[in-house]
PDB file of C-alpha atoms and ligand atoms in Angstrom:
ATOM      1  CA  UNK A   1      -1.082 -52.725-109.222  1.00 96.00           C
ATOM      2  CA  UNK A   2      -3.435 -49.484-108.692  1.00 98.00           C
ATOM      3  CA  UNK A   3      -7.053 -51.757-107.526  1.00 98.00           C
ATOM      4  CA  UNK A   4     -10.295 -49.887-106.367  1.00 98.00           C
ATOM      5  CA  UNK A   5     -12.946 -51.978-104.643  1.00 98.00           C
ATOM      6  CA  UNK A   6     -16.501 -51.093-105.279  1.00 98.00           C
ATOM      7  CA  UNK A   7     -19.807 -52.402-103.792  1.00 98.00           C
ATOM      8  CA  UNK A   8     -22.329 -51.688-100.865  1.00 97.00           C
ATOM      9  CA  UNK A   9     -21.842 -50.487 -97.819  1.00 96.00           C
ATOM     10  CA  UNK A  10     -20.743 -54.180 -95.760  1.00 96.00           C
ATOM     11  CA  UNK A  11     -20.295 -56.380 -98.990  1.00 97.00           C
ATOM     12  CA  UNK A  12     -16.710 -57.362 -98.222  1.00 97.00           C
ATOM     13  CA  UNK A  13     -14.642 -54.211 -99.701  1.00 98.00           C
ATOM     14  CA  UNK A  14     -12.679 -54.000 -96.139  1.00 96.00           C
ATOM     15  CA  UNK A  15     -12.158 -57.315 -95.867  1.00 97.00           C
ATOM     16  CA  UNK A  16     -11.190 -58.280 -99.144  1.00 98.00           C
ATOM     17  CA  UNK A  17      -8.709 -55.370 -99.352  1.00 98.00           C
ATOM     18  CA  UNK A  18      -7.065 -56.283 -96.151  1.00 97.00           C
ATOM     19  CA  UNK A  19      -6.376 -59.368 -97.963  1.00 98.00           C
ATOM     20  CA  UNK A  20      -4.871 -58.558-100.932  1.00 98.00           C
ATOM     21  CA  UNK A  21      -2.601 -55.933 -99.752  1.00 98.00           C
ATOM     22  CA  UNK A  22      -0.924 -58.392 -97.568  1.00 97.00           C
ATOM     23  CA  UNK A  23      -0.974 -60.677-100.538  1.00 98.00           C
ATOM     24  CA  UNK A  24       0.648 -57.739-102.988  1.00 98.00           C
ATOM     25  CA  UNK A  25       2.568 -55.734-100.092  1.00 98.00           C
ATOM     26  CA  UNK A  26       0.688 -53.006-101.076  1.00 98.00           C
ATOM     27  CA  UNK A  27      -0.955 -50.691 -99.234  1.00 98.00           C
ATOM     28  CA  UNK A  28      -4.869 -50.732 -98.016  1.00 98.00           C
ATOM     29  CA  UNK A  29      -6.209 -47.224 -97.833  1.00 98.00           C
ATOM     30  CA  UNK A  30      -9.830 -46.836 -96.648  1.00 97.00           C
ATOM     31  CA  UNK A  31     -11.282 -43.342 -96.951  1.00 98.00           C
ATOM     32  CA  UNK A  32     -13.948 -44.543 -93.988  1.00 96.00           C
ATOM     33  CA  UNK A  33     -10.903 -45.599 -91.856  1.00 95.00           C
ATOM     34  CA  UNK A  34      -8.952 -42.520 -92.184  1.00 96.00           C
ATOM     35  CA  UNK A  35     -12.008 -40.182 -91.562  1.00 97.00           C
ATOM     36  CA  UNK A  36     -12.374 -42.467 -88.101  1.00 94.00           C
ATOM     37  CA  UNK A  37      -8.682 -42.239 -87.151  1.00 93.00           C
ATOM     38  CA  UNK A  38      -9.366 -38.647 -87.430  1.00 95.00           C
ATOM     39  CA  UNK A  39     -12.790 -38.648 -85.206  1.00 94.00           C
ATOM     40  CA  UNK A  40     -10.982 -40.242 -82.630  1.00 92.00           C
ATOM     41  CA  UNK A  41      -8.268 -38.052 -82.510  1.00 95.00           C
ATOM     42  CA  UNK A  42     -10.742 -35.356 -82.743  1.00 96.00           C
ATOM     43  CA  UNK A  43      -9.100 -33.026 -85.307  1.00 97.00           C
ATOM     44  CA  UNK A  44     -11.149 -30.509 -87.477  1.00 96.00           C
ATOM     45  CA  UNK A  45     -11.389 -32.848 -90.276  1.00 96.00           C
ATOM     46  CA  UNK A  46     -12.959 -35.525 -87.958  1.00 97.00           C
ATOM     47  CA  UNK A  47     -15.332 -33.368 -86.604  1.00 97.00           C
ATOM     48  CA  UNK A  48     -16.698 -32.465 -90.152  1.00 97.00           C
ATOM     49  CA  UNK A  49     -16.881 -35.638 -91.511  1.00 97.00           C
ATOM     50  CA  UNK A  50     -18.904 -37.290 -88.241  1.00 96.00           C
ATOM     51  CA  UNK A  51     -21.741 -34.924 -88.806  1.00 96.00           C
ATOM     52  CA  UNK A  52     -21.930 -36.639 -92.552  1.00 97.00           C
ATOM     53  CA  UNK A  53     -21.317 -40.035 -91.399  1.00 96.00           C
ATOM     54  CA  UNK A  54     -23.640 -40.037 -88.485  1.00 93.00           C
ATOM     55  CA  UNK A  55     -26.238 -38.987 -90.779  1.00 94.00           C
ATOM     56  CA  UNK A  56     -25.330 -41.821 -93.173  1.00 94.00           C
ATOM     57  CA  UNK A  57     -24.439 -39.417 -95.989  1.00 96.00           C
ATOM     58  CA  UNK A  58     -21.230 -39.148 -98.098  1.00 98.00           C
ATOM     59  CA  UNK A  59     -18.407 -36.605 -96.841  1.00 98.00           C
ATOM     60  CA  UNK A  60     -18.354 -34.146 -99.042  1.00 98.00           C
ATOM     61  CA  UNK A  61     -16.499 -34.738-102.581  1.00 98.00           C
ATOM     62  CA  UNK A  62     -13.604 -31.615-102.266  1.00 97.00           C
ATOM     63  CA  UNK A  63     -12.370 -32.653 -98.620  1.00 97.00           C
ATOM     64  CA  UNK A  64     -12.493 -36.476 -99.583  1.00 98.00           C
ATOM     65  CA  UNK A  65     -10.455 -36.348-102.672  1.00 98.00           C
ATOM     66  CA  UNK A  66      -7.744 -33.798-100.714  1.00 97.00           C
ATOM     67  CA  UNK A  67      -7.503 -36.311 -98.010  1.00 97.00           C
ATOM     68  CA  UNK A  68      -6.939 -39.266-100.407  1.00 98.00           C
ATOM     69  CA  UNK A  69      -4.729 -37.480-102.598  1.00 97.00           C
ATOM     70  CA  UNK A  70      -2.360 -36.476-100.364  1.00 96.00           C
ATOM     71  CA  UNK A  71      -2.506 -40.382 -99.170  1.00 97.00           C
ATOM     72  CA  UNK A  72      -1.771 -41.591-102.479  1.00 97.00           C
ATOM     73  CA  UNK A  73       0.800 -39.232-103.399  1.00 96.00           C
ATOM     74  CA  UNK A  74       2.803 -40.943-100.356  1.00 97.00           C
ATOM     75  CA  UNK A  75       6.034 -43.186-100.732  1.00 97.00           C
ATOM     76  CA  UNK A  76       4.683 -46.178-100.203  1.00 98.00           C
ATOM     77  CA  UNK A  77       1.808 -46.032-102.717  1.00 97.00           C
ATOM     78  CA  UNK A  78       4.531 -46.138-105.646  1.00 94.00           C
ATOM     79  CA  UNK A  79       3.750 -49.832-106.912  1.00 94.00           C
ATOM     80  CA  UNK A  80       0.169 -49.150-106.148  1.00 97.00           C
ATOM     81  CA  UNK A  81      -2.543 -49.630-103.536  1.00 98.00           C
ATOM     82  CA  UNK A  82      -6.199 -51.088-103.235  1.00 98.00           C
ATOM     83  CA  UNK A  83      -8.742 -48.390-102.423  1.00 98.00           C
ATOM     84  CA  UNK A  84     -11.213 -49.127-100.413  1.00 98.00           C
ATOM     85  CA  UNK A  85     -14.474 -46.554-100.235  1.00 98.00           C
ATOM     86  CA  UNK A  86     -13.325 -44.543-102.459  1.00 98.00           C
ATOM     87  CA  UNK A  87     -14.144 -43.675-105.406  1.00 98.00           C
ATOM     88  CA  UNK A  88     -17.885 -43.366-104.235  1.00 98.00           C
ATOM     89  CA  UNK A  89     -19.122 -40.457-106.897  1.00 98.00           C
ATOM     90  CA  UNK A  90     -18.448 -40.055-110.676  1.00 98.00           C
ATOM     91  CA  UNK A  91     -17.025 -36.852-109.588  1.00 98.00           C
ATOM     92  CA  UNK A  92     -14.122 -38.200-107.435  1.00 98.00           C
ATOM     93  CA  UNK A  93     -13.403 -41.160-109.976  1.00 98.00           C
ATOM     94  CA  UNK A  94     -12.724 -38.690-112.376  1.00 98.00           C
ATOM     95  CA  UNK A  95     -10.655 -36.157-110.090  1.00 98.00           C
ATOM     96  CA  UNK A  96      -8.363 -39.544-109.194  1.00 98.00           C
ATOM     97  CA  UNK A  97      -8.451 -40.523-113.168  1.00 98.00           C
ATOM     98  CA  UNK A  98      -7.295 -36.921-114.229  1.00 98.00           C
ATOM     99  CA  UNK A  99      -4.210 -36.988-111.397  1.00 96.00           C
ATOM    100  CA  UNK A 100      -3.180 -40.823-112.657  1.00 97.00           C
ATOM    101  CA  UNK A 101      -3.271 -39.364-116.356  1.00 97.00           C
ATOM    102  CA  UNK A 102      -0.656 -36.564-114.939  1.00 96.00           C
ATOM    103  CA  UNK A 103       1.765 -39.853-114.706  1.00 94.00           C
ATOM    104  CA  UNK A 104       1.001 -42.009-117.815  1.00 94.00           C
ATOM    105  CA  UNK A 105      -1.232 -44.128-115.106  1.00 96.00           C
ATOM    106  CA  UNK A 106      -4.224 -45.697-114.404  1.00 97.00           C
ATOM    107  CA  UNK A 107      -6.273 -48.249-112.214  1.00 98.00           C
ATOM    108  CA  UNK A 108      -5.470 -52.038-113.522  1.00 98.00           C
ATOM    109  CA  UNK A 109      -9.291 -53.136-111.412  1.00 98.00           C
ATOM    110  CA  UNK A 110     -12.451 -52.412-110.530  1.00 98.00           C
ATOM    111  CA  UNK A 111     -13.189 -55.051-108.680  1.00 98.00           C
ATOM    112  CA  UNK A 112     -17.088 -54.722-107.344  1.00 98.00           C
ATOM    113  CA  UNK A 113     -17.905 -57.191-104.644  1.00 98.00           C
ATOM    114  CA  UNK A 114     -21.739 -58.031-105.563  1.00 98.00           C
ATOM    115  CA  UNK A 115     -24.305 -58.809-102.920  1.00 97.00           C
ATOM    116  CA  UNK A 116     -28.030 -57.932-102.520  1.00 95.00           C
ATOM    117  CA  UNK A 117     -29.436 -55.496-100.185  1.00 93.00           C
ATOM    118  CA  UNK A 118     -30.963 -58.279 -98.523  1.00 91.00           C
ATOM    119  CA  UNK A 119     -27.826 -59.541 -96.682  1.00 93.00           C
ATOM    120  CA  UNK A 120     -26.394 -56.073 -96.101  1.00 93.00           C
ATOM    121  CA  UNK A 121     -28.458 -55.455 -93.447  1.00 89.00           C
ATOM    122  CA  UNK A 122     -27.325 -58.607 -91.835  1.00 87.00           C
ATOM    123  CA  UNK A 123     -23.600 -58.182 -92.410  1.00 91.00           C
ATOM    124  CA  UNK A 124     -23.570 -54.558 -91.009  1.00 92.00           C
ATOM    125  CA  UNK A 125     -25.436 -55.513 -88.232  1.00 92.00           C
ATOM    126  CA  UNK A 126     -23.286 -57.940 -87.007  1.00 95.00           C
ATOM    127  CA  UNK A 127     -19.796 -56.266 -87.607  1.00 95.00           C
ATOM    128  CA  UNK A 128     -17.458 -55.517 -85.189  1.00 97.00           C
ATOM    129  CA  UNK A 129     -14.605 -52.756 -85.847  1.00 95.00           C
ATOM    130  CA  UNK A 130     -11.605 -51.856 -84.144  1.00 93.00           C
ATOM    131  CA  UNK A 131     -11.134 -48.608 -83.294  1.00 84.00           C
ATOM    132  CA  UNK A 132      -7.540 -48.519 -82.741  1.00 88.00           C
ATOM    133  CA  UNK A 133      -6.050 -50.532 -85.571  1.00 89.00           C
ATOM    134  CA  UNK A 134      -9.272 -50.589 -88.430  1.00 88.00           C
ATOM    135  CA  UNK A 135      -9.666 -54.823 -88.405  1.00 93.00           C
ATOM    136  CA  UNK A 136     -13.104 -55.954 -89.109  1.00 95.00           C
ATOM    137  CA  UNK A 137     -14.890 -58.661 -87.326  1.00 97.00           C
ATOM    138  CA  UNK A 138     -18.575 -60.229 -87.758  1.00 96.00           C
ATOM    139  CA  UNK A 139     -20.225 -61.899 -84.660  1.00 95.00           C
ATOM    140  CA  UNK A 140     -21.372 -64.605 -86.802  1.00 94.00           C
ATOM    141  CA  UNK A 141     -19.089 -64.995 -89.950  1.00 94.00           C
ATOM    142  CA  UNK A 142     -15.654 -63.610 -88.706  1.00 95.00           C
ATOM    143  CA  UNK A 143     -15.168 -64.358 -84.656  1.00 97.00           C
ATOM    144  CA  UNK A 144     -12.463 -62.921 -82.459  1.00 97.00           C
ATOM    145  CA  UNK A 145     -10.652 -65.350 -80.570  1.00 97.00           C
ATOM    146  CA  UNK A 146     -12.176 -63.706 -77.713  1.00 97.00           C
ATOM    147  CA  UNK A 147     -15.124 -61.350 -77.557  1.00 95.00           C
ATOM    148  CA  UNK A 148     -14.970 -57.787 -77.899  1.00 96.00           C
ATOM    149  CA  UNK A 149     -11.323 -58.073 -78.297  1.00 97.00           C
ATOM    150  CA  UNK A 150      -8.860 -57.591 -81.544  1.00 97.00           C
ATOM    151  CA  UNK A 151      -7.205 -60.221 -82.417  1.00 97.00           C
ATOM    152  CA  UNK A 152      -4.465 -58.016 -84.115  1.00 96.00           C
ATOM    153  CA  UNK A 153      -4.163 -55.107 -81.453  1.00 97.00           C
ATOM    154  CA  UNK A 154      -6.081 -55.909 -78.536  1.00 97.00           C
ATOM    155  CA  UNK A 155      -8.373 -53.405 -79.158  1.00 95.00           C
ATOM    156  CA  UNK A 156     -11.698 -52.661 -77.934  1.00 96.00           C
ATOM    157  CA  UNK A 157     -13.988 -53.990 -80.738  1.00 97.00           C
ATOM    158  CA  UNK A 158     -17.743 -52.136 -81.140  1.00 95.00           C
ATOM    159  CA  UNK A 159     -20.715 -51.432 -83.089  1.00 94.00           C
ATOM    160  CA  UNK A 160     -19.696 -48.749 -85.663  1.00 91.00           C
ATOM    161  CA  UNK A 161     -22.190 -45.908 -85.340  1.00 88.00           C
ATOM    162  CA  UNK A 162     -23.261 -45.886 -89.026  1.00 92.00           C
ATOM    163  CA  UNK A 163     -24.228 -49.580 -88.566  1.00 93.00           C
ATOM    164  CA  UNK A 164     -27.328 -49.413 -86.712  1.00 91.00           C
ATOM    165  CA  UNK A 165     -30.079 -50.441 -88.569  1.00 89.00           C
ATOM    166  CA  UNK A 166     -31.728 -46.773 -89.611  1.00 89.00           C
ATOM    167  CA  UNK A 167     -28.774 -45.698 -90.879  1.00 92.00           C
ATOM    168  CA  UNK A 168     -27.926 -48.171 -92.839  1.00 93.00           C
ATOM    169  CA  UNK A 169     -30.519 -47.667 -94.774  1.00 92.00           C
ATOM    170  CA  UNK A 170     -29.798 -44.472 -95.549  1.00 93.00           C
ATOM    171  CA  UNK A 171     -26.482 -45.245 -96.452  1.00 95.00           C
ATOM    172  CA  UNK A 172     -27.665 -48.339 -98.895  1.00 96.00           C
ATOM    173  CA  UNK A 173     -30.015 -45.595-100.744  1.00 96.00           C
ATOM    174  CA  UNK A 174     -26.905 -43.010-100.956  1.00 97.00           C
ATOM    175  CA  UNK A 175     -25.074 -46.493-102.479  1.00 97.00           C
ATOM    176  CA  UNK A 176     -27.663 -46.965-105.348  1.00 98.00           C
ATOM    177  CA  UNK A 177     -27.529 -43.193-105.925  1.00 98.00           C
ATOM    178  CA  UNK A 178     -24.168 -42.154-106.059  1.00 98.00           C
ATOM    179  CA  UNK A 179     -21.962 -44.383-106.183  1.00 98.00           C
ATOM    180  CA  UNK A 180     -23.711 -47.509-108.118  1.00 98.00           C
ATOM    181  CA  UNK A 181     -22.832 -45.511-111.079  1.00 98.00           C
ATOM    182  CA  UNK A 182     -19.149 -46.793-110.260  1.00 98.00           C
ATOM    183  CA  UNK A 183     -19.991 -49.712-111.981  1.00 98.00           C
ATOM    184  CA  UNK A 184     -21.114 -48.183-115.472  1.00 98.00           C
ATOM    185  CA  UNK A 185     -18.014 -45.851-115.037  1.00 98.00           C
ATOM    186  CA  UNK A 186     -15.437 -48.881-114.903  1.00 98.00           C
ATOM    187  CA  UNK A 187     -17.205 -51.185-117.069  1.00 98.00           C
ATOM    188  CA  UNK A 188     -17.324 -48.213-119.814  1.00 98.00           C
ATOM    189  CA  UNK A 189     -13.179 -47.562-119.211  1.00 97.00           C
ATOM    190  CA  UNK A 190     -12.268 -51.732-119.249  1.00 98.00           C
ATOM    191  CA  UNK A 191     -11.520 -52.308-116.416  1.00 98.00           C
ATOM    192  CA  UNK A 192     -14.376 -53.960-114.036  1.00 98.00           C
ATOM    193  CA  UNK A 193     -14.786 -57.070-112.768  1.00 98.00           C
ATOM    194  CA  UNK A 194     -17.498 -58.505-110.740  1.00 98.00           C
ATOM    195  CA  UNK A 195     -17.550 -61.220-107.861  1.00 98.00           C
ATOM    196  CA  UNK A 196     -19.804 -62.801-105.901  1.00 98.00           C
ATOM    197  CA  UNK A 197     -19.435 -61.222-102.489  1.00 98.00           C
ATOM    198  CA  UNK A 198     -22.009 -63.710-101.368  1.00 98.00           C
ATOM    199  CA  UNK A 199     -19.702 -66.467-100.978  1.00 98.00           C
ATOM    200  CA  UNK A 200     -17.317 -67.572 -98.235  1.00 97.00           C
ATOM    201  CA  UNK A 201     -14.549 -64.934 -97.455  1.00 97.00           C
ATOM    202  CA  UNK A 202     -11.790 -67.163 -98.969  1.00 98.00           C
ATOM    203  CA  UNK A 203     -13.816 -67.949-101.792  1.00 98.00           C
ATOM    204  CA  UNK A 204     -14.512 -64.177-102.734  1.00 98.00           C
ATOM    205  CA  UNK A 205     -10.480 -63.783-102.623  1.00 98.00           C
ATOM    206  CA  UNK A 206      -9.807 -66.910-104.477  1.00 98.00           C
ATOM    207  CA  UNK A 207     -11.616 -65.455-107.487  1.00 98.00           C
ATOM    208  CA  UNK A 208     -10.681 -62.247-106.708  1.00 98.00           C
ATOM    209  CA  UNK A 209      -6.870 -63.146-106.837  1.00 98.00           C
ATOM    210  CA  UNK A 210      -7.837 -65.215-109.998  1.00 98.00           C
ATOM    211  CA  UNK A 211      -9.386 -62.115-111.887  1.00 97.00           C
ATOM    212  CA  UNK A 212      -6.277 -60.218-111.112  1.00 97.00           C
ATOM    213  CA  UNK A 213      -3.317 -62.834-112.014  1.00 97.00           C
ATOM    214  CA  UNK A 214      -5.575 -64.076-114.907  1.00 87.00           C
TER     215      UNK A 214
HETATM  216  P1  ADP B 301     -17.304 -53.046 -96.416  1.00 74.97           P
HETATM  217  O1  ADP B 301     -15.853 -52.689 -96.278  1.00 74.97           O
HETATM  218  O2  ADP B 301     -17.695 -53.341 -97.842  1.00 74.97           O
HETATM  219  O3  ADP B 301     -18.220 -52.055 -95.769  1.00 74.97           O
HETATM  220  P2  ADP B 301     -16.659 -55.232 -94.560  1.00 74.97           P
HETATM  221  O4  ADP B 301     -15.459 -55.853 -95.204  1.00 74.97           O
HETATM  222  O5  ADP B 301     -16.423 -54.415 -93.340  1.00 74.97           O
HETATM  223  O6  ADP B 301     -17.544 -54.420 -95.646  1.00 74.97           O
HETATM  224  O7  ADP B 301     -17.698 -56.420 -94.239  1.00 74.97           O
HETATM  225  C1  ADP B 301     -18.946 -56.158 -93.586  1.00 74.97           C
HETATM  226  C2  ADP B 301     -19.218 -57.248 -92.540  1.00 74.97           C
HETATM  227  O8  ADP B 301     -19.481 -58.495 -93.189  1.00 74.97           O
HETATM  228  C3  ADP B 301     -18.035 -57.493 -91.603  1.00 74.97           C
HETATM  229  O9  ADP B 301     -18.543 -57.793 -90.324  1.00 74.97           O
HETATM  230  C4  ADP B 301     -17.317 -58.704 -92.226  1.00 74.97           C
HETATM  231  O10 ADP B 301     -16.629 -59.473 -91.241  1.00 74.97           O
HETATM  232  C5  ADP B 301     -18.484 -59.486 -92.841  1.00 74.97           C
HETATM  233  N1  ADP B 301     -18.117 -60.143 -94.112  1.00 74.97           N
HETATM  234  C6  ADP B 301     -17.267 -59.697 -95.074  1.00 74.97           C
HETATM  235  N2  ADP B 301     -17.215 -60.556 -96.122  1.00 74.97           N
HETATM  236  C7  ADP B 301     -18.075 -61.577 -95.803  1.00 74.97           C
HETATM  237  C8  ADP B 301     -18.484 -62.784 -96.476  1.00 74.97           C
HETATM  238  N3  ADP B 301     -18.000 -63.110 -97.687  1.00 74.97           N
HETATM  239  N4  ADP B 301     -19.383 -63.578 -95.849  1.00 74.97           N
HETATM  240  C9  ADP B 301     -19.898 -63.248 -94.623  1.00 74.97           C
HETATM  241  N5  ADP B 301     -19.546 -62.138 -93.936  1.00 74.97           N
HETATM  242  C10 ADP B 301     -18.650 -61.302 -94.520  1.00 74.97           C
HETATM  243  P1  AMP B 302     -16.789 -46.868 -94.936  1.00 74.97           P
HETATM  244  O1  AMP B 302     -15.856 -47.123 -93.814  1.00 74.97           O
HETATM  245  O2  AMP B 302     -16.135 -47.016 -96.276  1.00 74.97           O
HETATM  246  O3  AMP B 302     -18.063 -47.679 -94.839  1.00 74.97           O
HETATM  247  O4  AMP B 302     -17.215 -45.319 -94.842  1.00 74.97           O
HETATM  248  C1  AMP B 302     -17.933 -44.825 -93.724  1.00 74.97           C
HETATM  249  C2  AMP B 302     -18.477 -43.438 -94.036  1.00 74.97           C
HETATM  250  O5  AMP B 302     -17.384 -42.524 -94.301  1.00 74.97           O
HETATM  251  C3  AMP B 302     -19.371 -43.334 -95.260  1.00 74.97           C
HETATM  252  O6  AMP B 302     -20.721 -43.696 -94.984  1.00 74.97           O
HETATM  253  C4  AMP B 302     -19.226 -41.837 -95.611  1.00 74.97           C
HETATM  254  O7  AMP B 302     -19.978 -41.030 -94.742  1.00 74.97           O
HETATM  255  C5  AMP B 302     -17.743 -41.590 -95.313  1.00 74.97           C
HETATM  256  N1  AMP B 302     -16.897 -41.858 -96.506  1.00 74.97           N
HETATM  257  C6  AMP B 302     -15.941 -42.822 -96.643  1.00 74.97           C
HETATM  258  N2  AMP B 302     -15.391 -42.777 -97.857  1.00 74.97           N
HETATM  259  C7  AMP B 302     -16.018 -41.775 -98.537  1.00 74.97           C
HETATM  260  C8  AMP B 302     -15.933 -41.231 -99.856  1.00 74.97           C
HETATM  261  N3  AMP B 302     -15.067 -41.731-100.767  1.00 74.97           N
HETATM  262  N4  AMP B 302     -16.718 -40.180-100.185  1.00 74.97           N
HETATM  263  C9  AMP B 302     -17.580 -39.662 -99.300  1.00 74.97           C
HETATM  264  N5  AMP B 302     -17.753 -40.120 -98.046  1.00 74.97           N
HETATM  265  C10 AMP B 302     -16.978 -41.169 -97.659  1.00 74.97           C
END
């Protein structure tokens, strides 16, 4: 099963996708997470993207579809995968269409998680990320079992750069720009589905996982 996620910047795509590739053994690949990995490391590629995503702007379209092709193209994406931030332009949901058409294929979902600007701002400001392993906490709606810490890795947990308040509203106003137009796209080709992302986590994934074994 081949699933993209679409929605806002902090309406649940992460968290939701976390989910469901545990539930589908599938794999969870998060353009934002690999662009991090690579910041941290500090390779080239990192170092380009951070002056984009410091700014709250998109990465540009040619090195984000490279790095997620060669992702996909990997072993374990053969029964499929749940995107996560990406597609976020027309332009790479059509580069990723044209490759799946290569192979008879296509994305089963769309699955955009719905919720108003007006509880973005909360949501980002209260997330927590792991560096080291990618989980996702919230301060209020998703605890650690202890503070600052990971529950998965033990990892330092902070305040993601992009999530201070200024820049996330940049990054909402790149959202209704460029990628909002997802949700045409998908609708237009079948295959989207909308939840409501504001909802309890579990209940977002209970519909979720109703929508797809429907
Ligand atoms: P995205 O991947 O769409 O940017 P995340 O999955 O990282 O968003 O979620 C953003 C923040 O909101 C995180 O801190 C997460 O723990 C929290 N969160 C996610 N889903 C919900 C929900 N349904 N209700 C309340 N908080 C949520
Ligand atoms: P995310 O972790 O999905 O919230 O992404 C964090 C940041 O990484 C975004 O604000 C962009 O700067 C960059 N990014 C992630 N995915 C993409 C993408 N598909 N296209 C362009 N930029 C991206």
């Amino acid at each position: 099963m081949k699933i993209v996620m679409l929605g806002a910047p902090g309406a649940g795509k992460g968290t939701q996708a976390k989910m469901l590739a545990d539930r589908y053994g599938i794999p969870h690949i998060s353009t934002g997470d690999i662009f991090r990995y690579n910041i941290k490391n500090g390779t080239a590629l990192g170092m380009e993207a951070k002056t984009y995503m410091d700014q709250g702007k998109l990465v540009p379209d040619e090195l984000t579809v490279r790095i997620l092709l060669d992702r996909v193209a990997k072993e374990d994406c053969r029964d499929g995968y749940v995107l996560d931030g990406f597609p976020r332009t027309i332009p790479q949901a059509e580069v990723l269409a044209g490759e799946l058409d290569k192979i008879s294929d296509r994305i089963d979902f769309a699955v955009n998680v719905d919720v108003p600007d007006e509880n973005i701002v909360r949501r980002m400001g209260g997330r927590r990320a792991c560096l080291s392993c990618g989980a996702t906490y919230h301060v209020e709606y998703a605890k650690p079992a202890a503070d600052g810490i990971c529950d998965r890795c033990g990892g330092e947990l902070v305040l993601r750069d992009d999530d201070r308040p200024e820049t996330v509203k940049s990054r909402l106003a790149v959202y209704h720009e460029q990628t909002q137009p997802l949700i045409d796209y998908y609708e237009k080709a079948g295959v989207l589905r909308t939840v409501d992302g504001t909802q309890d986590i579990q209940v977002v994934f209970d519909d979720i996982v109703r929508i797809l074994e429907g």
